[in-house]
Amino acid sequence: MTSIANPRIPFRLFVMAMRPSSVAHLYLHISKSALSYPSRHFSTALNTPQPPHHPTPPEAKAINKLFSSPSTALQSLTPTSTLLCGGFGMSGVPDTLINTLLLPQFSHLTSLTAISNNAGTPTSGLGLLLQKGMIKRFMGSYVGENRLLEKMYLDGEVALELVPQGTLAERISAGGRGVPAFFTPAGVGTVVERGEIPVKYRKEGESGEVEEWGRKRETRWFADEAAGGGRREYVMEEAIRADFAFVKAWQADRLGNCRFRYAAQNFNGVMGRNARCTIVEAEEIVEVGAIEPGSVGLPGIYVQGVVRSEMAKGIEKLTLRKQPGQAESVGEKERVTPGEKVAAVLGQGETARKRERIVRRAAKEFKNGMYANLGIGTPMLAPSFLDKDVSVTLQSENGILGLGPYPLPGQEDADLINAGKETVTLAPGASTFGSEESFGMIRSGRIDLTILGAMQVSQTGDLANWMLPGKVKGFGGAMDLVSRPDKTRVVVVMEHCDKKGRPKLVKECEFPLTGQACVSRIITELAVFDIREGELRLVEVAEGVEVAEVRAKTGADFVVDDELRAML
């Protein structure tokens, strides 16, 4: 056998030195000089370079990761620890572990970096740690209704790094798998790529003065078969590696094996596989072997401690359907039935008529056998007007494929919510999974159709739907949902003009973009537009609406299709 001792010898010299008889036995050493791209150095730890000391479980003679109390399991946290926290809305949130940190013995934890999809509410979840001033930096995809986080961010008290939801899941997943970075189509051409999002405002000084900006991303073009043999641009995202993870599980055993229940898996599994020290709170502590091997969602090798969950599960938006023959209202203020929900979203009077026209037309976009994802708000009403002979499988980015109707009174389940945090049921044949897999489906183009709302759409199909001036909400999953318009048809539903009468269909978007050239169709109360090869075309008009009216209320250039028809 030919022996090659020097790994710096170029690959071509190896080939020249080979004898035919030795080909099958030759180990090729390829030098860095033979590669197309330079080597990189990545730092995946957000804070402390030294890993924390793992808590020592009792009964060291046998594997037993059970702790008698949550406070004992959390002794190793330091003031600057990086903490992953599972949950989506109020589903799958490790409230017992979070509330334990409110005890006086943890008052020294004053500079935590918390990473979660969202920060709970001011009175629950991570919002409680914000109230106590324990979190100095938060990374997530959605601020939502947490006014406390929004205020602390704008006042310069907390740094806020917004990340598209699918990118967040994948960055956490990559860190847990030893992958330092990856490329994604989500965020290309937006403020995410350019780093133009303020992360930290100055606490003292002029209002709105930025102390820290986001990080500019590297971009690269890769071949893409879906682009007709062409190339597509991607942004590079670095992996996240955290010190601790707080995970909520349904069942766990003393070995640390965990089982999740329905949509409560969300970010819990991927976060548990990431951290150097994962602490699980489980609703049920079971005997070893009680969890079927195929049902283990988080193997014990990733887990350092298990405690019993002590907090009741909450429901953020309890949405119910009525019993046959029952009045629409169930008589409880916090409960909302589908009829009440439709009325609440549609509004009243002329506003309701306009929105219902939009939603009814949007329902025509569903085709039999489609997989579809619907945005929060008006888009979620479209299935209410679905033709009976059309069967569609609805996907929810928090980890459900096969959404069913809203539950009947008494059938609500805190572990079954949609992306709008409303209680739902599962359709026959449904499946549940983690957030990282959910967005893998989305980015790979497995979803046929997504229907979203918008603040603005440009005449070339740019979409802006995540931010308004003076309000901090976050990206959620929208950037991922529109990242593959060649595979996932993007339909926007919106009123033609905003509350001040200004056109929402414009030449160029003034608001920060969600995606570039991603919209295929726009449905308003006045008309339907298609975007074909970068050109905006009017294809349908509503009953009683003239083309002249559409032109007067549209801030974009468009052509009238030769086969213009009445709105379906």
mmCIF file of N, CA, C and O in Angstrom, residues 52-57 65-67 73-74 76-77 82-86 94 97 172 176 241-249 252-258 260 267-282 297-307:
data_model
loop_
_atom_site.group_PDB
_atom_site.id
_atom_site.type_symbol
_atom_site.label_atom_id
_atom_site.label_comp_id
_atom_site.label_asym_id
_atom_site.label_seq_id
_atom_site.Cartn_x
_atom_site.Cartn_y
_atom_site.Cartn_z
ATOM 1 N N PRO A 52 -20.901 25.311 32.753
ATOM 2 C CA PRO A 52 -21.281 25.299 34.159
ATOM 3 C C PRO A 52 -21.067 23.925 34.770
ATOM 4 O O PRO A 52 -20.967 22.918 34.077
ATOM 5 N N HIS A 53 -20.997 23.882 36.083
ATOM 6 C CA HIS A 53 -20.910 22.602 36.774
ATOM 7 C C HIS A 53 -22.290 21.960 36.771
ATOM 8 O O HIS A 53 -23.276 22.569 37.169
ATOM 9 N N HIS A 54 -22.375 20.723 36.309
ATOM 10 C CA HIS A 54 -23.648 20.020 36.312
ATOM 11 C C HIS A 54 -24.027 19.668 37.743
ATOM 12 O O HIS A 54 -23.168 19.286 38.546
ATOM 13 N N PRO A 55 -25.294 19.774 38.057
ATOM 14 C CA PRO A 55 -25.715 19.334 39.386
ATOM 15 C C PRO A 55 -25.476 17.834 39.536
ATOM 16 O O PRO A 55 -25.642 17.069 38.582
ATOM 17 N N THR A 56 -25.043 17.421 40.679
ATOM 18 C CA THR A 56 -24.758 16.010 40.920
ATOM 19 C C THR A 56 -26.014 15.319 41.413
ATOM 20 O O THR A 56 -26.521 15.639 42.489
ATOM 21 N N PRO A 57 -26.568 14.403 40.601
ATOM 22 C CA PRO A 57 -27.804 13.739 41.038
ATOM 23 C C PRO A 57 -27.541 12.870 42.261
ATOM 24 O O PRO A 57 -26.419 12.402 42.485
ATOM 25 N N LYS A 65 -31.484 10.650 37.886
ATOM 26 C CA LYS A 65 -31.415 12.085 37.646
ATOM 27 C C LYS A 65 -32.559 12.845 38.294
ATOM 28 O O LYS A 65 -32.755 14.026 38.014
ATOM 29 N N LEU A 66 -33.305 12.170 39.172
ATOM 30 C CA LEU A 66 -34.423 12.820 39.843
ATOM 31 C C LEU A 66 -33.927 13.670 41.002
ATOM 32 O O LEU A 66 -33.066 13.257 41.777
ATOM 33 N N PHE A 67 -34.498 14.857 41.109
ATOM 34 C CA PHE A 67 -34.205 15.749 42.230
ATOM 35 C C PHE A 67 -35.466 15.914 43.065
ATOM 36 O O PHE A 67 -36.579 15.964 42.539
ATOM 37 N N ALA A 73 -31.958 21.456 41.934
ATOM 38 C CA ALA A 73 -31.484 21.204 40.573
ATOM 39 C C ALA A 73 -30.916 22.449 39.905
ATOM 40 O O ALA A 73 -30.178 22.337 38.925
ATOM 41 N N LEU A 74 -31.242 23.619 40.434
ATOM 42 C CA LEU A 74 -30.858 24.873 39.760
ATOM 43 C C LEU A 74 -29.698 25.594 40.430
ATOM 44 O O LEU A 74 -29.417 26.752 40.095
ATOM 45 N N SER A 76 -26.590 25.475 40.087
ATOM 46 C CA SER A 76 -25.406 25.795 39.284
ATOM 47 C C SER A 76 -25.559 27.027 38.401
ATOM 48 O O SER A 76 -24.595 27.454 37.769
ATOM 49 N N LEU A 77 -26.747 27.601 38.323
ATOM 50 C CA LEU A 77 -26.907 28.801 37.500
ATOM 51 C C LEU A 77 -26.055 29.941 38.041
ATOM 52 O O LEU A 77 -25.945 30.125 39.249
ATOM 53 N N THR A 82 -26.582 31.573 30.145
ATOM 54 C CA THR A 82 -27.469 31.607 28.986
ATOM 55 C C THR A 82 -28.497 30.501 29.153
ATOM 56 O O THR A 82 -28.147 29.331 29.321
ATOM 57 N N LEU A 83 -29.781 30.873 29.093
ATOM 58 C CA LEU A 83 -30.860 29.957 29.438
ATOM 59 C C LEU A 83 -31.832 29.788 28.278
ATOM 60 O O LEU A 83 -32.438 30.763 27.813
ATOM 61 N N LEU A 84 -31.969 28.563 27.797
ATOM 62 C CA LEU A 84 -33.012 28.214 26.841
ATOM 63 C C LEU A 84 -34.267 27.832 27.608
ATOM 64 O O LEU A 84 -34.191 27.131 28.614
ATOM 65 N N CYS A 85 -35.409 28.292 27.126
ATOM 66 C CA CYS A 85 -36.662 28.017 27.832
ATOM 67 C C CYS A 85 -37.721 27.594 26.827
ATOM 68 O O CYS A 85 -38.096 28.358 25.937
ATOM 69 N N GLY A 86 -38.193 26.354 26.943
ATOM 70 C CA GLY A 86 -39.174 25.826 26.014
ATOM 71 C C GLY A 86 -40.532 26.489 26.160
ATOM 72 O O GLY A 86 -40.805 27.221 27.110
ATOM 73 N N PRO A 94 -42.058 25.620 30.993
ATOM 74 C CA PRO A 94 -41.589 25.047 32.261
ATOM 75 C C PRO A 94 -41.783 26.020 33.423
ATOM 76 O O PRO A 94 -40.835 26.561 33.994
ATOM 77 N N LEU A 97 -39.938 25.517 36.964
ATOM 78 C CA LEU A 97 -38.533 25.916 37.004
ATOM 79 C C LEU A 97 -38.395 27.438 36.981
ATOM 80 O O LEU A 97 -37.575 28.010 37.708
ATOM 81 N N ILE A 172 -30.760 26.695 17.238
ATOM 82 C CA ILE A 172 -30.695 25.877 18.455
ATOM 83 C C ILE A 172 -30.392 24.428 18.100
ATOM 84 O O ILE A 172 -29.565 23.767 18.742
ATOM 85 N N GLY A 176 -26.965 22.002 19.050
ATOM 86 C CA GLY A 176 -27.058 20.713 19.713
ATOM 87 C C GLY A 176 -26.458 19.577 18.908
ATOM 88 O O GLY A 176 -26.135 18.525 19.459
ATOM 89 N N ARG A 241 -25.392 27.968 21.299
ATOM 90 C CA ARG A 241 -25.026 26.950 22.307
ATOM 91 C C ARG A 241 -25.244 27.583 23.669
ATOM 92 O O ARG A 241 -24.647 28.605 23.996
ATOM 93 N N ALA A 242 -26.107 26.994 24.468
ATOM 94 C CA ALA A 242 -26.500 27.590 25.741
ATOM 95 C C ALA A 242 -25.938 26.816 26.929
ATOM 96 O O ALA A 242 -25.551 25.659 26.823
ATOM 97 N N ASP A 243 -25.933 27.484 28.064
ATOM 98 C CA ASP A 243 -25.477 26.862 29.306
ATOM 99 C C ASP A 243 -26.535 25.925 29.880
ATOM 100 O O ASP A 243 -26.248 24.781 30.239
ATOM 101 N N PHE A 244 -27.770 26.426 29.971
ATOM 102 C CA PHE A 244 -28.860 25.667 30.592
ATOM 103 C C PHE A 244 -30.078 25.649 29.676
ATOM 104 O O PHE A 244 -30.282 26.567 28.872
ATOM 105 N N ALA A 245 -30.876 24.606 29.821
ATOM 106 C CA ALA A 245 -32.176 24.537 29.163
ATOM 107 C C ALA A 245 -33.216 24.129 30.187
ATOM 108 O O ALA A 245 -33.009 23.169 30.948
ATOM 109 N N PHE A 246 -34.326 24.861 30.223
ATOM 110 C CA PHE A 246 -35.491 24.487 31.016
ATOM 111 C C PHE A 246 -36.489 23.859 30.059
ATOM 112 O O PHE A 246 -36.931 24.499 29.096
ATOM 113 N N VAL A 247 -36.848 22.609 30.318
ATOM 114 C CA VAL A 247 -37.700 21.846 29.414
ATOM 115 C C VAL A 247 -38.938 21.361 30.158
ATOM 116 O O VAL A 247 -38.854 20.929 31.311
ATOM 117 N N LYS A 248 -40.088 21.423 29.469
ATOM 118 C CA LYS A 248 -41.333 20.904 30.020
ATOM 119 C C LYS A 248 -41.698 19.620 29.272
ATOM 120 O O LYS A 248 -41.807 19.613 28.040
ATOM 121 N N ALA A 249 -41.865 18.522 30.002
ATOM 122 C CA ALA A 249 -42.220 17.235 29.395
ATOM 123 C C ALA A 249 -43.506 16.708 30.023
ATOM 124 O O ALA A 249 -43.888 17.106 31.137
ATOM 125 N N ALA A 252 -41.334 11.621 32.288
ATOM 126 C CA ALA A 252 -39.884 11.443 32.348
ATOM 127 C C ALA A 252 -39.578 10.342 33.356
ATOM 128 O O ALA A 252 -40.326 10.132 34.314
ATOM 129 N N ASP A 253 -38.474 9.621 33.133
ATOM 130 C CA ASP A 253 -38.039 8.608 34.094
ATOM 131 C C ASP A 253 -36.718 9.032 34.737
ATOM 132 O O ASP A 253 -36.169 10.082 34.417
ATOM 133 N N ARG A 254 -36.205 8.221 35.638
ATOM 134 C CA ARG A 254 -35.011 8.601 36.387
ATOM 135 C C ARG A 254 -33.755 8.629 35.516
ATOM 136 O O ARG A 254 -32.745 9.219 35.885
ATOM 137 N N LEU A 255 -33.830 8.011 34.317
ATOM 138 C CA LEU A 255 -32.703 8.070 33.385
ATOM 139 C C LEU A 255 -32.686 9.372 32.592
ATOM 140 O O LEU A 255 -31.714 9.662 31.898
ATOM 141 N N GLY A 256 -33.761 10.136 32.690
ATOM 142 C CA GLY A 256 -33.857 11.384 31.950
ATOM 143 C C GLY A 256 -34.587 11.280 30.639
ATOM 144 O O GLY A 256 -34.733 12.279 29.929
ATOM 145 N N ASN A 257 -35.060 10.082 30.274
ATOM 146 C CA ASN A 257 -35.843 9.940 29.047
ATOM 147 C C ASN A 257 -37.160 10.699 29.177
ATOM 148 O O ASN A 257 -37.842 10.593 30.211
ATOM 149 N N CYS A 258 -37.525 11.427 28.121
ATOM 150 C CA CYS A 258 -38.717 12.285 28.187
ATOM 151 C C CYS A 258 -39.675 12.003 27.037
ATOM 152 O O CYS A 258 -39.263 11.657 25.927
ATOM 153 N N PHE A 260 -43.063 13.892 25.150
ATOM 154 C CA PHE A 260 -43.838 15.128 25.041
ATOM 155 C C PHE A 260 -45.263 14.815 24.596
ATOM 156 O O PHE A 260 -45.534 13.745 24.040
ATOM 157 N N PHE A 267 -40.633 23.929 21.186
ATOM 158 C CA PHE A 267 -39.187 24.132 21.281
ATOM 159 C C PHE A 267 -38.525 23.260 22.354
ATOM 160 O O PHE A 267 -37.304 23.308 22.509
ATOM 161 N N ASN A 268 -39.293 22.497 23.105
ATOM 162 C CA ASN A 268 -38.732 21.788 24.251
ATOM 163 C C ASN A 268 -37.701 20.738 23.858
ATOM 164 O O ASN A 268 -36.618 20.662 24.447
ATOM 165 N N GLY A 269 -38.019 19.916 22.872
ATOM 166 C CA GLY A 269 -37.096 18.868 22.484
ATOM 167 C C GLY A 269 -35.785 19.395 21.941
ATOM 168 O O GLY A 269 -34.691 18.967 22.344
ATOM 169 N N VAL A 270 -35.867 20.354 21.030
ATOM 170 C CA VAL A 270 -34.654 20.885 20.406
ATOM 171 C C VAL A 270 -33.799 21.650 21.412
ATOM 172 O O VAL A 270 -32.560 21.609 21.354
ATOM 173 N N MET A 271 -34.432 22.301 22.370
ATOM 174 C CA MET A 271 -33.668 23.007 23.397
ATOM 175 C C MET A 271 -33.006 22.030 24.366
ATOM 176 O O MET A 271 -31.869 22.230 24.795
ATOM 177 N N GLY A 272 -33.720 20.950 24.691
ATOM 178 C CA GLY A 272 -33.147 19.954 25.584
ATOM 179 C C GLY A 272 -31.919 19.285 25.005
ATOM 180 O O GLY A 272 -31.020 18.873 25.746
ATOM 181 N N ARG A 273 -31.836 19.199 23.683
ATOM 182 C CA ARG A 273 -30.690 18.578 23.031
ATOM 183 C C ARG A 273 -29.536 19.549 22.828
ATOM 184 O O ARG A 273 -28.483 19.164 22.313
ATOM 185 N N ASN A 274 -29.724 20.799 23.207
ATOM 186 C CA ASN A 274 -28.703 21.813 22.949
ATOM 187 C C ASN A 274 -27.810 22.108 24.140
ATOM 188 O O ASN A 274 -26.589 22.167 24.014
ATOM 189 N N ALA A 275 -28.412 22.335 25.295
ATOM 190 C CA ALA A 275 -27.685 22.931 26.420
ATOM 191 C C ALA A 275 -26.653 21.991 27.036
ATOM 192 O O ALA A 275 -26.763 20.770 26.965
ATOM 193 N N ARG A 276 -25.673 22.580 27.679
ATOM 194 C CA ARG A 276 -24.687 21.807 28.427
ATOM 195 C C ARG A 276 -25.320 21.165 29.659
ATOM 196 O O ARG A 276 -24.866 20.134 30.135
ATOM 197 N N CYS A 277 -26.373 21.803 30.167
ATOM 198 C CA CYS A 277 -27.073 21.268 31.333
ATOM 199 C C CYS A 277 -28.572 21.437 31.129
ATOM 200 O O CYS A 277 -29.077 22.567 31.140
ATOM 201 N N THR A 278 -29.275 20.341 30.916
ATOM 202 C CA THR A 278 -30.719 20.376 30.670
ATOM 203 C C THR A 278 -31.464 19.885 31.904
ATOM 204 O O THR A 278 -31.221 18.777 32.388
ATOM 205 N N ILE A 279 -32.366 20.720 32.400
ATOM 206 C CA ILE A 279 -33.218 20.374 33.533
ATOM 207 C C ILE A 279 -34.657 20.241 33.024
ATOM 208 O O ILE A 279 -35.179 21.169 32.390
ATOM 209 N N VAL A 280 -35.262 19.105 33.301
ATOM 210 C CA VAL A 280 -36.609 18.819 32.820
ATOM 211 C C VAL A 280 -37.591 18.847 33.980
ATOM 212 O O VAL A 280 -37.321 18.271 35.037
ATOM 213 N N GLU A 281 -38.712 19.509 33.763
ATOM 214 C CA GLU A 281 -39.826 19.348 34.693
ATOM 215 C C GLU A 281 -40.889 18.528 33.990
ATOM 216 O O GLU A 281 -41.276 18.810 32.859
ATOM 217 N N ALA A 282 -41.334 17.470 34.636
ATOM 218 C CA ALA A 282 -42.272 16.532 34.022
ATOM 219 C C ALA A 282 -43.567 16.462 34.820
ATOM 220 O O ALA A 282 -43.550 16.472 36.057
ATOM 221 N N GLY A 297 -39.067 11.361 23.200
ATOM 222 C CA GLY A 297 -38.818 12.571 22.411
ATOM 223 C C GLY A 297 -37.512 13.244 22.746
ATOM 224 O O GLY A 297 -36.980 14.023 21.953
ATOM 225 N N LEU A 298 -36.975 12.948 23.934
ATOM 226 C CA LEU A 298 -35.690 13.496 24.370
ATOM 227 C C LEU A 298 -34.970 12.412 25.152
ATOM 228 O O LEU A 298 -35.323 12.117 26.292
ATOM 229 N N PRO A 299 -33.956 11.763 24.562
ATOM 230 C CA PRO A 299 -33.236 10.698 25.271
ATOM 231 C C PRO A 299 -32.486 11.225 26.482
ATOM 232 O O PRO A 299 -32.043 12.381 26.517
ATOM 233 N N GLY A 300 -32.331 10.377 27.464
ATOM 234 C CA GLY A 300 -31.725 10.774 28.726
ATOM 235 C C GLY A 300 -30.297 11.257 28.633
ATOM 236 O O GLY A 300 -29.815 11.945 29.534
ATOM 237 N N ILE A 301 -29.588 10.922 27.567
ATOM 238 C CA ILE A 301 -28.201 11.347 27.426
ATOM 239 C C ILE A 301 -28.065 12.867 27.426
ATOM 240 O O ILE A 301 -27.025 13.422 27.786
ATOM 241 N N TYR A 302 -29.133 13.556 27.041
ATOM 242 C CA TYR A 302 -29.103 15.015 26.989
ATOM 243 C C TYR A 302 -29.496 15.666 28.313
ATOM 244 O O TYR A 302 -29.377 16.881 28.467
ATOM 245 N N VAL A 303 -29.999 14.896 29.246
ATOM 246 C CA VAL A 303 -30.644 15.446 30.449
ATOM 247 C C VAL A 303 -29.758 15.259 31.680
ATOM 248 O O VAL A 303 -29.236 14.175 31.915
ATOM 249 N N GLN A 304 -29.625 16.314 32.475
ATOM 250 C CA GLN A 304 -28.840 16.245 33.710
ATOM 251 C C GLN A 304 -29.709 16.218 34.963
ATOM 252 O O GLN A 304 -29.236 15.846 36.036
ATOM 253 N N GLY A 305 -30.957 16.637 34.866
ATOM 254 C CA GLY A 305 -31.812 16.645 36.042
ATOM 255 C C GLY A 305 -33.283 16.598 35.679
ATOM 256 O O GLY A 305 -33.699 17.118 34.641
ATOM 257 N N VAL A 306 -34.083 15.953 36.547
ATOM 258 C CA VAL A 306 -35.529 15.843 36.351
ATOM 259 C C VAL A 306 -36.225 16.214 37.652
ATOM 260 O O VAL A 306 -35.843 15.735 38.727
ATOM 261 N N VAL A 307 -37.233 17.067 37.565
ATOM 262 C CA VAL A 307 -38.046 17.433 38.719
ATOM 263 C C VAL A 307 -39.512 17.281 38.343
ATOM 264 O O VAL A 307 -39.865 17.241 37.167
#
